[in-house]
Rosetta silent file (secondary structure, phi, psi, omega in degrees, C-alpha in Angstrom):
SEQUENCE: MTTLSRRSALALGAAALTAPGLANAASAQTYLAYERRLREQMAVRRGDYDADFERELLDQGDAFREARGLSPLRFDPGLAQAARAHAADIALSRIYDHMTREGFGPAARVGLLARDLVGAPAENIAMRRNAAGQVRPDQIMGQWKTSPGHRANLLAPGFTHVAYAALREGPQVIAVGVYAEVSARLAAPAPLRAQSVEAIAAALSRASPRIDQFSLSEPGGDVLTQTYVERPQPVSIPPGAWQLRPHLSSGSHKHQVAWGPVFVLG
SCORE:     score description
SCORE:     0.000 S_00000001
   1 L     0.000  137.551  168.843   19.831    0.491    3.967 S_00000001
   2 E  -146.028  144.546  175.359   16.917    2.820    4.258 S_00000001
   3 E  -141.356  150.593  179.454   14.484    3.597    7.012 S_00000001
   4 L   -70.383  142.005 -175.225   11.645    6.050    7.313 S_00000001
   5 L   -68.255  155.945  175.437   12.531    9.148    9.279 S_00000001
   6 H   -72.217    4.476  169.200   11.148    9.650   12.745 S_00000001
   7 H   -57.204  -23.370  177.809    9.374   12.601   11.191 S_00000001
   8 H   -64.119  -19.106  179.044    6.513   10.058   11.043 S_00000001
   9 L   -90.467   77.625 -176.239    6.255   10.466   14.865 S_00000001
  10 L   -98.163  131.772  174.711    4.304   13.690   14.759 S_00000001
  11 L   -68.824  144.236  176.668    2.405   14.969   17.769 S_00000001
  12 L   -72.526  158.488  179.642   -1.274   15.522   17.140 S_00000001
  13 L   131.239  171.572 -173.773   -2.682   19.027   17.051 S_00000001
  14 H   -60.429  -34.996 -177.437   -3.081   21.895   14.647 S_00000001
  15 H   -71.391  -18.875 -176.433    0.651   22.356   14.222 S_00000001
  16 H   -91.445  -11.131 -171.982    1.172   18.794   13.120 S_00000001
  17 L  -123.114  147.837  173.952   -1.494   18.757   10.424 S_00000001
  18 E   -90.989  163.242  174.552   -2.035   20.669    7.231 S_00000001
  19 L   -65.584  148.458  177.812   -5.353   22.064    6.195 S_00000001
  20 L   -54.279  139.003  177.337   -7.492   19.714    4.127 S_00000001
  21 L    93.539   -8.582 -178.633   -6.588   19.639    0.420 S_00000001
  22 L   -82.497  -21.876  177.792   -2.900   20.661    0.757 S_00000001
  23 L   -74.521  156.574 -177.843   -1.576   17.116    0.341 S_00000001
  24 L  -108.140  137.803  173.911   -1.036   15.914   -3.219 S_00000001
  25 L   -80.488  142.840  172.597   -2.463   12.720   -4.690 S_00000001
  26 E   -86.324  163.280  179.024   -0.082   10.404   -6.543 S_00000001
  27 L   -63.004  121.385 -179.861   -0.995    8.888   -9.849 S_00000001
  28 H   -62.736  -49.345 -175.586   -3.509    6.068   -9.350 S_00000001
  29 H   -63.541  -34.364  179.525   -2.412    4.281  -12.522 S_00000001
  30 H   -65.220  -42.953  178.222    1.246    4.485  -11.616 S_00000001
  31 H   -71.234  -41.006  178.203    0.591    2.797   -8.254 S_00000001
  32 H   -62.871  -39.102  175.476   -1.788    0.225   -9.665 S_00000001
  33 H   -64.690  -40.433  177.634    0.840   -0.663  -12.314 S_00000001
  34 H   -64.993  -45.785  179.385    3.558   -0.964   -9.695 S_00000001
  35 H   -58.833  -42.929  177.876    1.450   -3.169   -7.463 S_00000001
  36 H   -62.349  -43.332  179.777    0.615   -5.366  -10.431 S_00000001
  37 H   -63.659  -41.652  179.803    4.278   -5.527  -11.454 S_00000001
  38 H   -60.656  -45.494 -177.137    5.430   -6.538   -7.954 S_00000001
  39 H   -70.994  -36.394  178.903    2.917   -9.359   -7.772 S_00000001
  40 H   -68.241  -38.805 -175.224    3.652  -10.617  -11.273 S_00000001
  41 H   -72.246  -23.175  173.761    7.400  -10.581  -10.772 S_00000001
  42 H   -68.098  -27.181 -179.514    7.150  -12.781   -7.663 S_00000001
  43 H   -89.707  -42.236 -179.450    5.580  -15.401   -9.948 S_00000001
  44 L  -114.235  102.323 -170.673    7.634  -14.766  -13.145 S_00000001
  45 L  -142.514  164.882  174.193   11.149  -13.971  -12.023 S_00000001
  46 L   -92.249  122.451 -179.316   14.815  -14.521  -12.748 S_00000001
  47 L    92.783 -175.171 -177.432   16.185  -17.088  -10.239 S_00000001
  48 E  -131.154  142.643  175.213   14.573  -18.951   -7.392 S_00000001
  49 E   -76.618  139.607 -179.961   13.719  -17.997   -3.824 S_00000001
  50 L  -109.363   95.786 -175.790   15.695  -19.984   -1.266 S_00000001
  51 H   -60.682  -37.534 -178.968   13.396  -20.524    1.746 S_00000001
  52 H   -67.024  -38.057  176.365   16.086  -22.190    3.808 S_00000001
  53 H   -61.846  -45.085 -178.926   18.405  -19.200    3.225 S_00000001
  54 H   -61.269  -42.479  178.201   15.615  -16.839    4.223 S_00000001
  55 H   -64.945  -38.900 -179.033   14.950  -18.786    7.520 S_00000001
  56 H   -68.197  -34.695  173.689   18.655  -18.773    8.325 S_00000001
  57 H   -64.198  -40.127  175.624   18.805  -15.013    7.873 S_00000001
  58 H   -60.099  -48.371 -179.194   15.866  -14.710   10.275 S_00000001
  59 H   -62.404  -42.812 -177.515   17.601  -16.961   12.814 S_00000001
  60 H   -70.083  -35.573  176.307   20.934  -15.195   12.557 S_00000001
  61 H   -64.369  -40.252  178.501   19.294  -11.748   12.810 S_00000001
  62 H   -66.606  -39.271  179.150   17.459  -12.836   15.987 S_00000001
  63 H   -64.379  -36.745  178.546   20.669  -14.294   17.474 S_00000001
  64 H   -67.020  -37.326  178.305   22.454  -11.010   16.775 S_00000001
  65 H   -72.236  -46.308 -173.395   19.713   -9.072   18.552 S_00000001
  66 H   -64.683  -33.633  176.476   19.386  -11.455   21.488 S_00000001
  67 L   -64.072  -17.042 -179.413   23.151  -11.377   22.140 S_00000001
  68 L  -110.479   15.614  175.035   22.753   -7.645   22.711 S_00000001
  69 L    80.228   16.972 -179.374   19.725   -7.931   25.005 S_00000001
  70 L  -102.007  152.767  178.640   17.121   -7.130   22.340 S_00000001
  71 L   -67.118  144.335  171.551   13.885   -8.976   21.637 S_00000001
  72 L   -66.909  161.397  178.915   13.700  -11.285   18.582 S_00000001
  73 L  -101.113  142.853 -179.819   11.564  -10.102   15.641 S_00000001
  74 E   -87.458  138.353  176.898    8.420  -11.866   14.595 S_00000001
  75 E   -63.837  140.598  178.907    8.001  -13.030   11.009 S_00000001
  76 L  -129.989  122.331 -177.833    5.377  -11.147    8.996 S_00000001
  77 H   -65.093  -31.142  176.951    3.934  -12.516    5.727 S_00000001
  78 H   -67.734  -41.262  174.453    3.124   -9.079    4.341 S_00000001
  79 H   -63.293  -34.604  179.269    6.735   -7.984    4.867 S_00000001
  80 H   -64.178  -38.033  175.935    7.827  -11.222    3.214 S_00000001
  81 H   -60.541  -46.021 -178.245    5.769  -10.186    0.143 S_00000001
  82 H   -64.530  -40.440 -179.760    7.474   -6.834    0.081 S_00000001
  83 H   -66.655  -50.659  179.683   10.959   -8.347    0.483 S_00000001
  84 H   -61.838  -38.234 -179.950   10.501  -10.986   -2.209 S_00000001
  85 H   -64.015  -43.015 -177.098    8.881   -8.518   -4.605 S_00000001
  86 H   -72.221  -34.740  173.814   11.763   -6.081   -4.349 S_00000001
  87 H   -60.309  -43.517  179.625   14.369   -8.873   -4.749 S_00000001
  88 H   -67.231  -35.631  178.005   12.589   -9.943   -7.940 S_00000001
  89 H   -67.136  -42.856  178.027   12.394   -6.332   -9.135 S_00000001
  90 H   -60.158  -46.180 -178.223   16.121   -5.809   -8.597 S_00000001
  91 H   -59.328  -42.177 -175.359   16.854   -9.012  -10.537 S_00000001
  92 H   -82.495  -35.841 -178.038   14.726   -7.984  -13.498 S_00000001
  93 H   -85.832  -21.439 -175.586   15.502   -4.246  -13.595 S_00000001
  94 L    64.112   23.077  174.243   19.187   -4.566  -12.672 S_00000001
  95 L  -104.631  106.190 -175.224   18.724   -1.478  -10.487 S_00000001
  96 L   -94.364   91.258 -175.798   20.362   -2.316   -7.183 S_00000001
  97 L  -161.736  161.900  171.384   18.820    0.330   -4.969 S_00000001
  98 L   -71.570  -30.708 -175.878   16.101    0.898   -2.368 S_00000001
  99 L  -101.973  137.902  177.075   14.389    3.237   -4.844 S_00000001
 100 L   -82.683  174.973  179.970   13.072    2.060   -8.213 S_00000001
 101 L   -57.114  -35.706 -176.798   13.505    4.024  -11.427 S_00000001
 102 L   -82.750   -8.306 -177.963   10.061    5.520  -10.842 S_00000001
 103 L    97.869   13.684  177.507   10.848    6.525   -7.265 S_00000001
 104 L   -80.810  133.231  179.184    9.069    3.818   -5.322 S_00000001
 105 L  -119.504 -169.329 -178.415   10.684    2.988   -1.959 S_00000001
 106 H   -57.299  -36.381 -179.312   10.054    0.660    0.951 S_00000001
 107 H   -63.409  -35.172  178.540    7.036    2.612    2.226 S_00000001
 108 H   -68.311  -44.355 -174.933    5.300    2.088   -1.114 S_00000001
 109 H   -67.287  -46.009  177.703    6.074   -1.634   -1.289 S_00000001
 110 H   -62.794  -42.398 -177.928    4.979   -2.298    2.335 S_00000001
 111 H   -65.973  -30.060 -179.038    1.917   -0.063    1.854 S_00000001
 112 H   -86.530  -31.485 -168.427    0.902   -1.978   -1.289 S_00000001
 113 H  -109.093  -32.381  179.799    1.663   -5.568   -0.158 S_00000001
 114 L   -97.664   80.103 -160.262    1.332   -5.655    3.706 S_00000001
 115 L   -90.653    2.052  171.191   -2.249   -4.584    3.693 S_00000001
 116 L  -113.617    8.384 -170.304   -3.149   -5.172    7.362 S_00000001
 117 E  -100.529  131.794  172.732   -0.043   -3.528    8.839 S_00000001
 118 E  -118.398  119.142 -176.750    0.197   -0.203   10.593 S_00000001
 119 E   165.879 -175.002 -176.820    3.771    0.852   11.433 S_00000001
 120 E  -111.386  120.078 -178.947    7.039    2.243   10.187 S_00000001
 121 E   -95.521  162.502  172.597    9.083    0.047    7.768 S_00000001
 122 E  -147.758  167.231 -171.165   12.742   -0.065    6.914 S_00000001
 123 E  -147.785  135.462  167.287   14.839   -2.105    4.461 S_00000001
 124 E  -111.370  145.911  174.883   18.224   -3.695    3.975 S_00000001
 125 E  -134.236  154.618  175.953   19.467   -4.981    0.652 S_00000001
 126 E  -155.155  148.988  170.805   22.586   -6.959   -0.388 S_00000001
 127 E  -136.997  132.181 -175.090   23.873   -8.620   -3.517 S_00000001
 128 E  -145.798  142.184  171.645   26.781  -11.087   -3.466 S_00000001
 129 E  -137.489  124.675 -179.756   28.554  -13.462   -5.765 S_00000001
 130 L   -85.061  150.761  174.579   31.446  -15.564   -4.495 S_00000001
 131 L   -68.442  -31.588  178.544   34.570  -16.326   -6.490 S_00000001
 132 L  -144.846  134.217  177.952   34.226  -19.925   -5.344 S_00000001
 133 L    85.172  163.591  179.208   31.346  -21.745   -3.726 S_00000001
 134 L   -75.765  153.876  174.336   27.746  -20.716   -3.033 S_00000001
 135 L   -69.945  135.595 -178.174   26.807  -17.582   -1.167 S_00000001
 136 L  -108.292  152.895  179.359   25.969  -18.334    2.460 S_00000001
 137 H   -55.882  -38.471 -176.634   23.480  -16.578    4.821 S_00000001
 138 H   -68.895  -23.111  175.306   26.265  -15.670    7.261 S_00000001
 139 H   -72.150  -41.984  175.484   28.084  -13.811    4.464 S_00000001
 140 H   -66.823  -44.463  178.249   25.021  -11.602    3.782 S_00000001
 141 H   -63.773  -31.737  179.805   24.420  -11.080    7.456 S_00000001
 142 H   -68.045  -38.590  174.810   28.097  -10.242    7.884 S_00000001
 143 H   -59.509  -42.807 -177.692   27.831   -7.499    5.262 S_00000001
 144 H   -70.208  -35.962 -178.757   24.894   -5.984    7.101 S_00000001
 145 H   -64.781  -31.624 -174.939   26.509   -6.254   10.547 S_00000001
 146 L   -95.687    1.926  176.207   29.555   -4.310    9.377 S_00000001
 147 L  -104.663  122.609 -173.819   27.608   -1.524    7.599 S_00000001
 148 H   -54.780  -44.287 -175.203   26.461    1.176   10.085 S_00000001
 149 H   -71.881  -41.681  179.068   23.102    1.790    8.486 S_00000001
 150 H   -64.715  -42.657  178.910   22.261   -1.911    7.915 S_00000001
 151 H   -60.727  -39.506  177.946   23.416   -2.724   11.423 S_00000001
 152 H   -59.439  -37.570  178.365   21.113   -0.004   12.808 S_00000001
 153 H   -71.699  -38.524  178.975   18.114   -1.747   11.204 S_00000001
 154 H   -59.052  -38.539 -172.764   19.217   -5.117   12.547 S_00000001
 155 L  -107.302   10.405  179.669   19.461   -3.749   16.113 S_00000001
 156 L   -61.161  123.698 -175.420   16.685   -1.141   16.153 S_00000001
 157 L   -69.000  -24.627 -176.245   15.083   -1.634   19.569 S_00000001
 158 L   -83.151  -17.362 -177.665   11.636   -0.495   18.344 S_00000001
 159 L   -70.809  146.436 -176.018   11.240   -2.966   15.497 S_00000001
 160 L  -123.609  -25.181 -173.629    8.888   -5.862   16.154 S_00000001
 161 E  -135.703  159.719 -174.200    8.520   -7.756   12.831 S_00000001
 162 E  -160.362  158.903  167.233   10.735   -8.797    9.938 S_00000001
 163 E  -156.192  148.671 -178.939   10.919  -10.868    6.804 S_00000001
 164 E  -125.126  146.686  171.370   13.825  -11.739    4.466 S_00000001
 165 E  -119.255  144.031  174.289   14.008  -12.649    0.812 S_00000001
 166 E  -138.840  108.844 -176.388   16.889  -14.505   -0.822 S_00000001
 167 E  -106.450  115.958 -179.038   16.709  -14.827   -4.593 S_00000001
 168 E   -92.888  128.937  171.561   19.368  -17.082   -6.162 S_00000001
 169 E  -124.397   87.941 -174.774   20.499  -16.427   -9.764 S_00000001
 170 L    61.344 -120.908  178.497   23.093  -19.075  -10.336 S_00000001
 171 L   -82.978   -3.050 -176.458   26.084  -18.108   -8.112 S_00000001
 172 E  -101.995  146.197  176.356   24.568  -14.759   -7.175 S_00000001
 173 E  -123.412  130.186  167.545   22.164  -13.996   -4.287 S_00000001
 174 E  -107.141  119.030 -178.275   20.032  -10.905   -3.995 S_00000001
 175 E  -113.202  138.225  177.140   18.908  -10.503   -0.354 S_00000001
 176 E  -132.116  130.943  168.341   16.292   -8.127    1.068 S_00000001
 177 E  -115.697  129.358  174.499   15.334   -7.605    4.674 S_00000001
 178 E  -117.677  126.788 -175.039   12.221   -5.673    5.534 S_00000001
 179 E  -117.094  154.930  177.361   11.690   -4.570    9.120 S_00000001
 180 E  -154.324  144.116  166.929    8.780   -2.845   10.777 S_00000001
 181 E   -93.656   96.190 -175.183    7.692   -1.375   14.059 S_00000001
 182 E   -81.669  115.398 -176.263    4.128   -2.702   13.941 S_00000001
 183 E   -96.569  -26.561 -177.822    1.876   -0.464   16.014 S_00000001
 184 E  -159.314  164.606  177.041   -1.532   -1.864   15.013 S_00000001
 185 E  -130.025  138.895  168.824   -3.249   -4.373   12.787 S_00000001
 186 L   -75.892  154.601 -177.166   -6.338   -4.016   10.674 S_00000001
 187 L   -64.136  -29.341 -179.418   -9.031   -6.687   11.197 S_00000001
 188 L  -151.405  158.622  178.046   -8.556   -7.796    7.543 S_00000001
 189 L   -57.116  132.992 -178.929   -6.312   -6.854    4.609 S_00000001
 190 L   -72.914  141.324  173.107   -7.484   -3.467    3.292 S_00000001
 191 L   -65.715  149.538  179.957   -8.744   -3.340   -0.268 S_00000001
 192 L   -71.611  -38.704 -177.360   -6.433   -1.561   -2.686 S_00000001
 193 E  -100.087  136.267  175.111   -9.264    0.429   -4.282 S_00000001
 194 E  -136.445  141.371 -177.215  -11.618    2.615   -2.262 S_00000001
 195 L   -86.888  -16.506 -176.585  -14.479    4.770   -3.510 S_00000001
 196 L  -160.868  167.573  174.444  -14.413    7.341   -0.657 S_00000001
 197 H   -62.470  -36.093  177.311  -12.742    8.448    2.513 S_00000001
 198 H   -58.775  -37.552  179.612  -15.612    6.734    4.364 S_00000001
 199 H   -66.896  -37.610  177.107  -14.598    3.434    2.771 S_00000001
 200 H   -67.208  -42.720  176.865  -11.033    3.887    4.048 S_00000001
 201 H   -58.576  -38.334  179.248  -12.433    4.690    7.521 S_00000001
 202 H   -62.990  -40.806  179.324  -14.448    1.461    7.379 S_00000001
 203 H   -63.620  -27.243 -176.380  -11.316   -0.574    6.638 S_00000001
 204 H   -92.863  -13.289 -166.686   -9.665    1.026    9.664 S_00000001
 205 L   -64.179  -25.440 -179.642  -12.666    0.857   12.024 S_00000001
 206 L  -114.097   36.501  178.412  -11.748   -2.506   13.656 S_00000001
 207 L   -71.882  154.686  176.651   -8.050   -1.989   13.988 S_00000001
 208 E  -131.196  122.797   -4.945   -6.325   -3.403   17.092 S_00000001
 209 L   -64.238  166.815 -177.351   -5.451   -1.463   19.122 S_00000001
 210 L   -60.832  140.670  176.937   -8.274    0.932   18.317 S_00000001
 211 L  -123.759  121.006 -172.489   -7.513    3.900   16.081 S_00000001
 212 L   -97.722  -17.437 -171.627   -9.846    6.922   16.336 S_00000001
 213 E  -145.774  145.321  176.006   -8.250    9.311   13.869 S_00000001
 214 E  -148.555  162.067  172.191   -6.293    9.108   10.588 S_00000001
 215 E  -124.649  175.508  172.636   -4.893   11.304    7.846 S_00000001
 216 E  -125.578  149.672  172.699   -3.880   10.639    4.302 S_00000001
 217 E  -141.880  161.538  168.251   -0.653   11.561    2.575 S_00000001
 218 L   -57.151  137.982 -172.879    0.956   11.066   -0.803 S_00000001
 219 L   -55.127  130.647 -177.811    2.582    7.599   -0.428 S_00000001
 220 L    76.989    2.366 -175.668    5.877    8.014    1.450 S_00000001
 221 L  -102.170  168.450 -176.551    5.174   11.731    2.023 S_00000001
 222 L  -113.050    0.528  176.926    4.777   13.775    5.146 S_00000001
 223 L   -84.647  118.808 -169.639    2.166   16.353    4.030 S_00000001
 224 E  -106.754  148.054  166.837   -1.055   15.229    5.712 S_00000001
 225 E  -119.807  131.736 -165.222   -4.776   15.879    5.071 S_00000001
 226 E   -94.900  136.757  172.549   -6.908   15.274    8.093 S_00000001
 227 E  -145.825 -179.202 -178.728  -10.013   13.102    8.364 S_00000001
 228 E  -133.676  152.706  176.543  -11.523   10.967   11.143 S_00000001
 229 L   -67.587  -48.042  178.481  -12.567    7.312   11.472 S_00000001
 230 L   -95.873  129.869  178.273  -15.887    8.200   13.084 S_00000001
 231 L    51.790   64.660  178.717  -17.951   10.798   11.219 S_00000001
 232 L   -53.368  137.458  178.306  -15.266   11.728    8.656 S_00000001
 233 L   -69.968  148.255 -179.456  -15.287   15.456    8.014 S_00000001
 234 L   -73.710   85.744  178.186  -16.417   16.608    4.542 S_00000001
 235 L  -105.573  154.016  179.888  -12.993   17.261    3.058 S_00000001
 236 L   -96.927  106.238 -179.122  -12.200   17.511   -0.604 S_00000001
 237 L  -119.273  115.534 -176.001   -9.686   14.791   -1.478 S_00000001
 238 L   -67.303  155.797  174.303   -8.951   14.262   -5.167 S_00000001
 239 L   -59.304  154.857  176.526   -8.776   10.788   -6.755 S_00000001
 240 E   145.996 -167.483  177.231   -5.413    9.132   -6.846 S_00000001
 241 E   -92.516  128.759 -179.175   -3.046    7.069   -4.723 S_00000001
 242 E  -129.924  152.541  172.465   -2.953    7.877   -1.018 S_00000001
 243 E  -106.871  133.276  176.665   -1.253    6.330    1.973 S_00000001
 244 E   -69.915  130.552  179.597   -3.211    5.809    5.180 S_00000001
 245 E  -123.732   82.269 -177.396   -1.599    7.636    8.092 S_00000001
 246 E   -67.945  141.568  172.769   -3.260    6.401   11.285 S_00000001
 247 E   -94.602  116.026 -175.301   -2.926    8.448   14.455 S_00000001
 248 L   -66.865  133.424 -172.259   -2.132    6.002   17.223 S_00000001
 249 L  -103.480  -12.529 -174.922   -4.599    6.106   20.119 S_00000001
 250 L  -153.442  173.280  175.518   -2.920    3.934   22.711 S_00000001
 251 L    81.527 -171.156 -173.136    0.297    2.236   23.782 S_00000001
 252 L   -67.650  -18.906 -177.150    3.849    3.591   23.960 S_00000001
 253 L  -107.923   24.016  178.126    3.456    5.519   20.708 S_00000001
 254 L   -53.889  138.686  179.175    0.173    7.246   21.556 S_00000001
 255 L    75.647   23.642  173.611   -0.263   10.546   19.719 S_00000001
 256 L  -113.512  158.994 -179.720    2.048    9.558   16.870 S_00000001
 257 E  -103.201  117.961 -177.203    1.288    9.306   13.139 S_00000001
 258 L   -98.042 -171.824  179.841    2.094    5.869   11.717 S_00000001
 259 L  -118.468  137.077  178.144    2.163    4.392    8.170 S_00000001
 260 L  -131.815 -164.538 -176.640   -0.558    2.147    6.789 S_00000001
 261 L   -63.065  156.292  171.671   -1.697    0.651    3.483 S_00000001
 262 E   -88.327  133.794  177.258   -1.741    2.546    0.187 S_00000001
 263 E  -115.480  146.764  166.541   -5.249    3.126   -1.263 S_00000001
 264 E  -104.245  112.002 -172.074   -6.325    4.111   -4.736 S_00000001
 265 E   -94.994  132.151  174.366   -9.161    6.526   -4.145 S_00000001
 266 L    95.247    0.000    0.000  -11.968    7.112   -6.618 S_00000001
């Protein structure tokens, strides 16, 4: 289990932001290669996705929440891409972890694949092989319910959306759950490549609810460089991979810094 720290909920103001130029760009080619790998591995993979298994995990997760007075989670196709991509990556790399060998985590996957989503993601993973009979969804869900960290993601009151992946390799199942507190939506999926900060602002300009201010950070990082949706300030931001960090303008999380898509700038 992994979830992004509530460090992402930073109050606006001078103390919460670094001066322009202090954040570091990540390697553009590294992120472009990872995004390409994720998409390719969903098509060319070891094993087969089990859609019925995935729907049953969604139903069981919602039943678990509703029994405790929590709202069910809505399915999100971008989170489904992130979940299936990581399941395929685990199967091919044989690295059973939230972090890849290169250091990519859930924020990178959601930022690369859920390109209209603004919010804070989290992830559960499980791998199971039975001594006899096929692996069942209730067995995977049972593993998560009895693990404190995984259980916390299942029952997080702030989460609003979810998707599950179940990749069968013979008798083995690799399962991934990706959860998110979706705070806003872009009007359309953001392009992966952007030529300028102004282009990133344009992608964000029709978000719902409205977002008036954003920063950029190294993907998954907390060091911010400040810009604005309207009349972006002339800041020096080097080419590379950056994660959009929208400052929420309304709702229960007003004045917080969220997570958005990853862009390759320049």
